[in-house]
Coordinates of N, CA and C in Angstrom, one line a residue:
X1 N 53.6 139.4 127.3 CA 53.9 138.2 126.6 C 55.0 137.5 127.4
X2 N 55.1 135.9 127.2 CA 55.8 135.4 128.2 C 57.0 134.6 127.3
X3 N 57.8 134.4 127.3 CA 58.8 133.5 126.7 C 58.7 132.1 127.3
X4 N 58.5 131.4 125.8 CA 58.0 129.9 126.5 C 58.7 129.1 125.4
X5 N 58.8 128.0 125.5 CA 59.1 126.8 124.7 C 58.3 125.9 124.4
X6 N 58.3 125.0 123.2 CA 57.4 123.8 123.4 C 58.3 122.2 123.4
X7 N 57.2 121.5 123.8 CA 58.2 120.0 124.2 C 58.3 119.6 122.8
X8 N 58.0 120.0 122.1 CA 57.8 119.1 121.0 C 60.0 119.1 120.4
X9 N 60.5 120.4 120.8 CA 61.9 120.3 120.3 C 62.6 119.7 122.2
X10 N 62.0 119.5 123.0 CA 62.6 118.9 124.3 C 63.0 117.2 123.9
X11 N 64.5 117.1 124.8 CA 64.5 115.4 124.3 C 63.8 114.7 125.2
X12 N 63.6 113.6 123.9 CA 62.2 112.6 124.7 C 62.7 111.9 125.5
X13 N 64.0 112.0 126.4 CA 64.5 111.4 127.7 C 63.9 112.2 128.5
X14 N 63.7 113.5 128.3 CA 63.4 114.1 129.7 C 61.7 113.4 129.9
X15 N 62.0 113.5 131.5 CA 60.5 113.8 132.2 C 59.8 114.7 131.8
X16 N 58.3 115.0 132.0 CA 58.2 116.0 132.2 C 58.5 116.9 133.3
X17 N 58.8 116.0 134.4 CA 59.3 117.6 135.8 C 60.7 118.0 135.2
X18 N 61.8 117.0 134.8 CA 62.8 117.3 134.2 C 62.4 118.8 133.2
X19 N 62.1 118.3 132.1 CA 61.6 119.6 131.2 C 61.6 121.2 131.8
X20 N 60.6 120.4 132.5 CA 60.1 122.0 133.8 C 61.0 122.4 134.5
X21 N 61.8 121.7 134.8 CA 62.9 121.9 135.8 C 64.4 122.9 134.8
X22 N 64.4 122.1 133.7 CA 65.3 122.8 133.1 C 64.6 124.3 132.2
X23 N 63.5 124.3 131.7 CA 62.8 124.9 131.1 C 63.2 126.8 131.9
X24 N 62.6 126.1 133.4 CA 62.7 127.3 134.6 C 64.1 127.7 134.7
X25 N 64.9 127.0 134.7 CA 66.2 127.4 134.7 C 67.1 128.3 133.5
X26 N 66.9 127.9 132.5 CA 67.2 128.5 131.3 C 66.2 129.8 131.3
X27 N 65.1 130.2 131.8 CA 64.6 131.0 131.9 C 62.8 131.5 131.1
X28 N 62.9 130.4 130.8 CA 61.6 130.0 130.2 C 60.5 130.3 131.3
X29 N 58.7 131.0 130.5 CA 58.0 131.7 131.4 C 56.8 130.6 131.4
X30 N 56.7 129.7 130.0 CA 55.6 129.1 129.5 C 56.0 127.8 128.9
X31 N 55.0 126.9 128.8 CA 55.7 125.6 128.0 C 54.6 125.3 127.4
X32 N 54.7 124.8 126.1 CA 53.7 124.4 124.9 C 53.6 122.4 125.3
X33 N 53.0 122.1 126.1 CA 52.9 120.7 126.6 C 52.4 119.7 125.0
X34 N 53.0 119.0 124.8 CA 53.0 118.2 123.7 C 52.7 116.4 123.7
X35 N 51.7 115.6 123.2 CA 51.5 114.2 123.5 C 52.0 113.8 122.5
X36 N 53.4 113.0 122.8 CA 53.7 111.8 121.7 C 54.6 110.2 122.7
X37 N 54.2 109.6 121.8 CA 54.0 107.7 122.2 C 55.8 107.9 123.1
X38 N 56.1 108.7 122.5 CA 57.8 108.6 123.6 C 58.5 109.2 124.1
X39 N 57.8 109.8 125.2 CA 57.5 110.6 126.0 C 56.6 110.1 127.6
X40 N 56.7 110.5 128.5 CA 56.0 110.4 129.8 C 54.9 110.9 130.0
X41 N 54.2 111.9 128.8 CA 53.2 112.6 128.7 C 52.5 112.3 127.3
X42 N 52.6 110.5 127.6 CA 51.5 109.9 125.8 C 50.2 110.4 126.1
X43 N 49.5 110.5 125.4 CA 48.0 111.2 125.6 C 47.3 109.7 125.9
X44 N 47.6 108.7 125.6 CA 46.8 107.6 126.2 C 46.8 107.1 127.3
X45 N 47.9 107.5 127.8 CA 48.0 107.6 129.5 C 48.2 108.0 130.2
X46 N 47.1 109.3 129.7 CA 46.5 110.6 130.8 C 45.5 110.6 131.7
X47 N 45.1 110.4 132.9 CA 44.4 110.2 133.9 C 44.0 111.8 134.3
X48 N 42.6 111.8 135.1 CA 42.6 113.1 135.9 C 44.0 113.4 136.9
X49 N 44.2 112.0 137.5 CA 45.6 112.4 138.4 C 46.4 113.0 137.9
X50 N 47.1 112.3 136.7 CA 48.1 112.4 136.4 C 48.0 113.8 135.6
X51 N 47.1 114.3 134.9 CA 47.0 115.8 134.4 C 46.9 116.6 135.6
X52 N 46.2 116.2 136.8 CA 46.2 117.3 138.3 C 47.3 117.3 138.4
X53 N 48.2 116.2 138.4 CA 49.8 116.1 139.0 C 50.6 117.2 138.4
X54 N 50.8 117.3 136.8 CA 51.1 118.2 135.6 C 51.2 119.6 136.0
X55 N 49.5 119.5 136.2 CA 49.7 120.8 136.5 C 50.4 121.9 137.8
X56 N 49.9 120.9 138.6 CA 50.8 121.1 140.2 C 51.9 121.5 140.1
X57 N 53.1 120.3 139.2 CA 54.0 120.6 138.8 C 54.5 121.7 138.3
X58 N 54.0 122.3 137.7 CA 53.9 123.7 136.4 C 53.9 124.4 137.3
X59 N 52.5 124.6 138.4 CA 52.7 125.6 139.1 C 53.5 126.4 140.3
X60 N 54.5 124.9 140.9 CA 55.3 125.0 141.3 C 56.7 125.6 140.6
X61 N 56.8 125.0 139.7 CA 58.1 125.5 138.9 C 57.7 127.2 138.4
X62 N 56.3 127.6 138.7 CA 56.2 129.0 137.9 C 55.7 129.1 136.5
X63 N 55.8 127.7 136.0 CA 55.4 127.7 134.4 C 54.1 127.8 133.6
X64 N 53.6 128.5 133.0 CA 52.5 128.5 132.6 C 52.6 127.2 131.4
X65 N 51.5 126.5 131.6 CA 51.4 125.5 130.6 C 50.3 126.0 129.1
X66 N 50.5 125.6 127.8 CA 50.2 125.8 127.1 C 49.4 124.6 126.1
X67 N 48.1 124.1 125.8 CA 48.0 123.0 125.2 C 47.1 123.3 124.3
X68 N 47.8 122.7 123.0 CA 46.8 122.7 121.6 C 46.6 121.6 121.4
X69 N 45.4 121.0 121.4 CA 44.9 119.4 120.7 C 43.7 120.1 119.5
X70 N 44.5 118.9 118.8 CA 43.9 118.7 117.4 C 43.8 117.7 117.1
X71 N 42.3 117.0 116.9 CA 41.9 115.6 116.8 C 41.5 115.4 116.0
X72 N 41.6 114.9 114.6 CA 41.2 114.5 112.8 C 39.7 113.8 113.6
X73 N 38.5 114.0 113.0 CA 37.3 113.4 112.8 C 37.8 112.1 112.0
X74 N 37.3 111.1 112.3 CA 37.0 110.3 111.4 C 36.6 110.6 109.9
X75 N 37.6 109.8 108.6 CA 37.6 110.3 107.5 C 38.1 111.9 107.1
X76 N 38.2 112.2 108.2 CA 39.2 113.9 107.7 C 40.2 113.5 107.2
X77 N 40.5 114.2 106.6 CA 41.6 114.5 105.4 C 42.4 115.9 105.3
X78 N 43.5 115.0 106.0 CA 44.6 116.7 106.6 C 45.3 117.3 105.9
X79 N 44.7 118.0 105.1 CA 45.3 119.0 103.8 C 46.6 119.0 104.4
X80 N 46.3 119.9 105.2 CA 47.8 121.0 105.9 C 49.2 119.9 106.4
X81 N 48.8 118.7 106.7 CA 49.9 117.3 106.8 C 50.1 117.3 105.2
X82 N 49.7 117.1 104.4 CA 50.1 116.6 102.8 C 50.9 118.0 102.5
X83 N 50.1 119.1 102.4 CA 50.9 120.5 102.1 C 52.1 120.3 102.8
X84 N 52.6 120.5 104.0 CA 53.5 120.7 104.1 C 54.7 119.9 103.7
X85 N 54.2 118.6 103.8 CA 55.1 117.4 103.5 C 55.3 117.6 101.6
X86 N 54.7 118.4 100.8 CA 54.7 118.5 99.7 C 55.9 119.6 99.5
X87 N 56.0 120.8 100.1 CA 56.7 121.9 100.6 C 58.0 121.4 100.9
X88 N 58.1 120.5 101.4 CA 59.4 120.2 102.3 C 60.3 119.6 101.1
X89 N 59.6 119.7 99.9 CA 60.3 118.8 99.0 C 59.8 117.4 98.5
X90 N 58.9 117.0 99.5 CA 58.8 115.1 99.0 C 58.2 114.8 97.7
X91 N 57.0 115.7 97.4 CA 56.6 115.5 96.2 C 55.6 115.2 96.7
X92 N 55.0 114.6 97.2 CA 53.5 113.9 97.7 C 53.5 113.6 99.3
X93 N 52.4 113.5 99.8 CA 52.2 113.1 101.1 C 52.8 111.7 101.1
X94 N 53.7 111.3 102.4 CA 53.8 109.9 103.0 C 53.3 108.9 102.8
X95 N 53.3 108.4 102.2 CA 52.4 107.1 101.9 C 51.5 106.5 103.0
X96 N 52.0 106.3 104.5 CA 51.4 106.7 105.3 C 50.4 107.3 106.0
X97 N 50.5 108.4 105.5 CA 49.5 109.7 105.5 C 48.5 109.3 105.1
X98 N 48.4 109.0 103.7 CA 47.6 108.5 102.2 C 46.8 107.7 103.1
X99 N 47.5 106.5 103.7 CA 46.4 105.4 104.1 C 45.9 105.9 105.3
X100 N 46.1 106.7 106.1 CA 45.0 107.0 107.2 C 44.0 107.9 106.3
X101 N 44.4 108.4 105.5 CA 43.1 109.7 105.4 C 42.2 108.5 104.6
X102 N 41.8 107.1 104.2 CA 41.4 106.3 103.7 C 40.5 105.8 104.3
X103 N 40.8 105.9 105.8 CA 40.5 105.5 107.0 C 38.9 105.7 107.7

């Protein structure tokens, strides 16, 4: 088993080589690679290059990369988003939420 991190608690200033760079230093074996809009690694502007580049990267640094995508079908309705947001205290899903699952 490897000791890894995920980006999702990394600040959204770093790069990703930054990430990697610090990741490897602190002593990290694996990284849980994460797409969000603010960040250097948005899933909408992911190319073959730029995923070849990623990984290059990774394997330079030693890092084993890790990726979970989860893509709502059209009209799915994400229990497990409303549950937890109900758990955390809110009382109801996001209003937010509400209107995509509408969608």
């Amino acid at each position: 088993m490897k000791v890894g991190i995920s980006g999702i608690i990394t600040p959204s200033e770093w790069t990703f080589e930054e990430t990697l760079e610090k990741a490897k230093a602190a002593g990290y074996e694996a990284f849980e690679l994460t797409f969000r809009d603010d960040r250097d690694t948005k899933f909408d502007d992911l190319t073959d290059t730029r995923i070849a580049d990623m990984v290059k990267l990774a394997e330079d640094y030693e890092i084993e990369l890790h990726l979970r995508l989860r893509r709502a079908a059209p009209g799915h309705h994400d229990q497990r988003r409303e549950r937890t947001e109900t758990e955390r205290g809110h009382g109801q899903a996001h209003p937010r939420n509400r209107e995509e699952v509408r969608h």
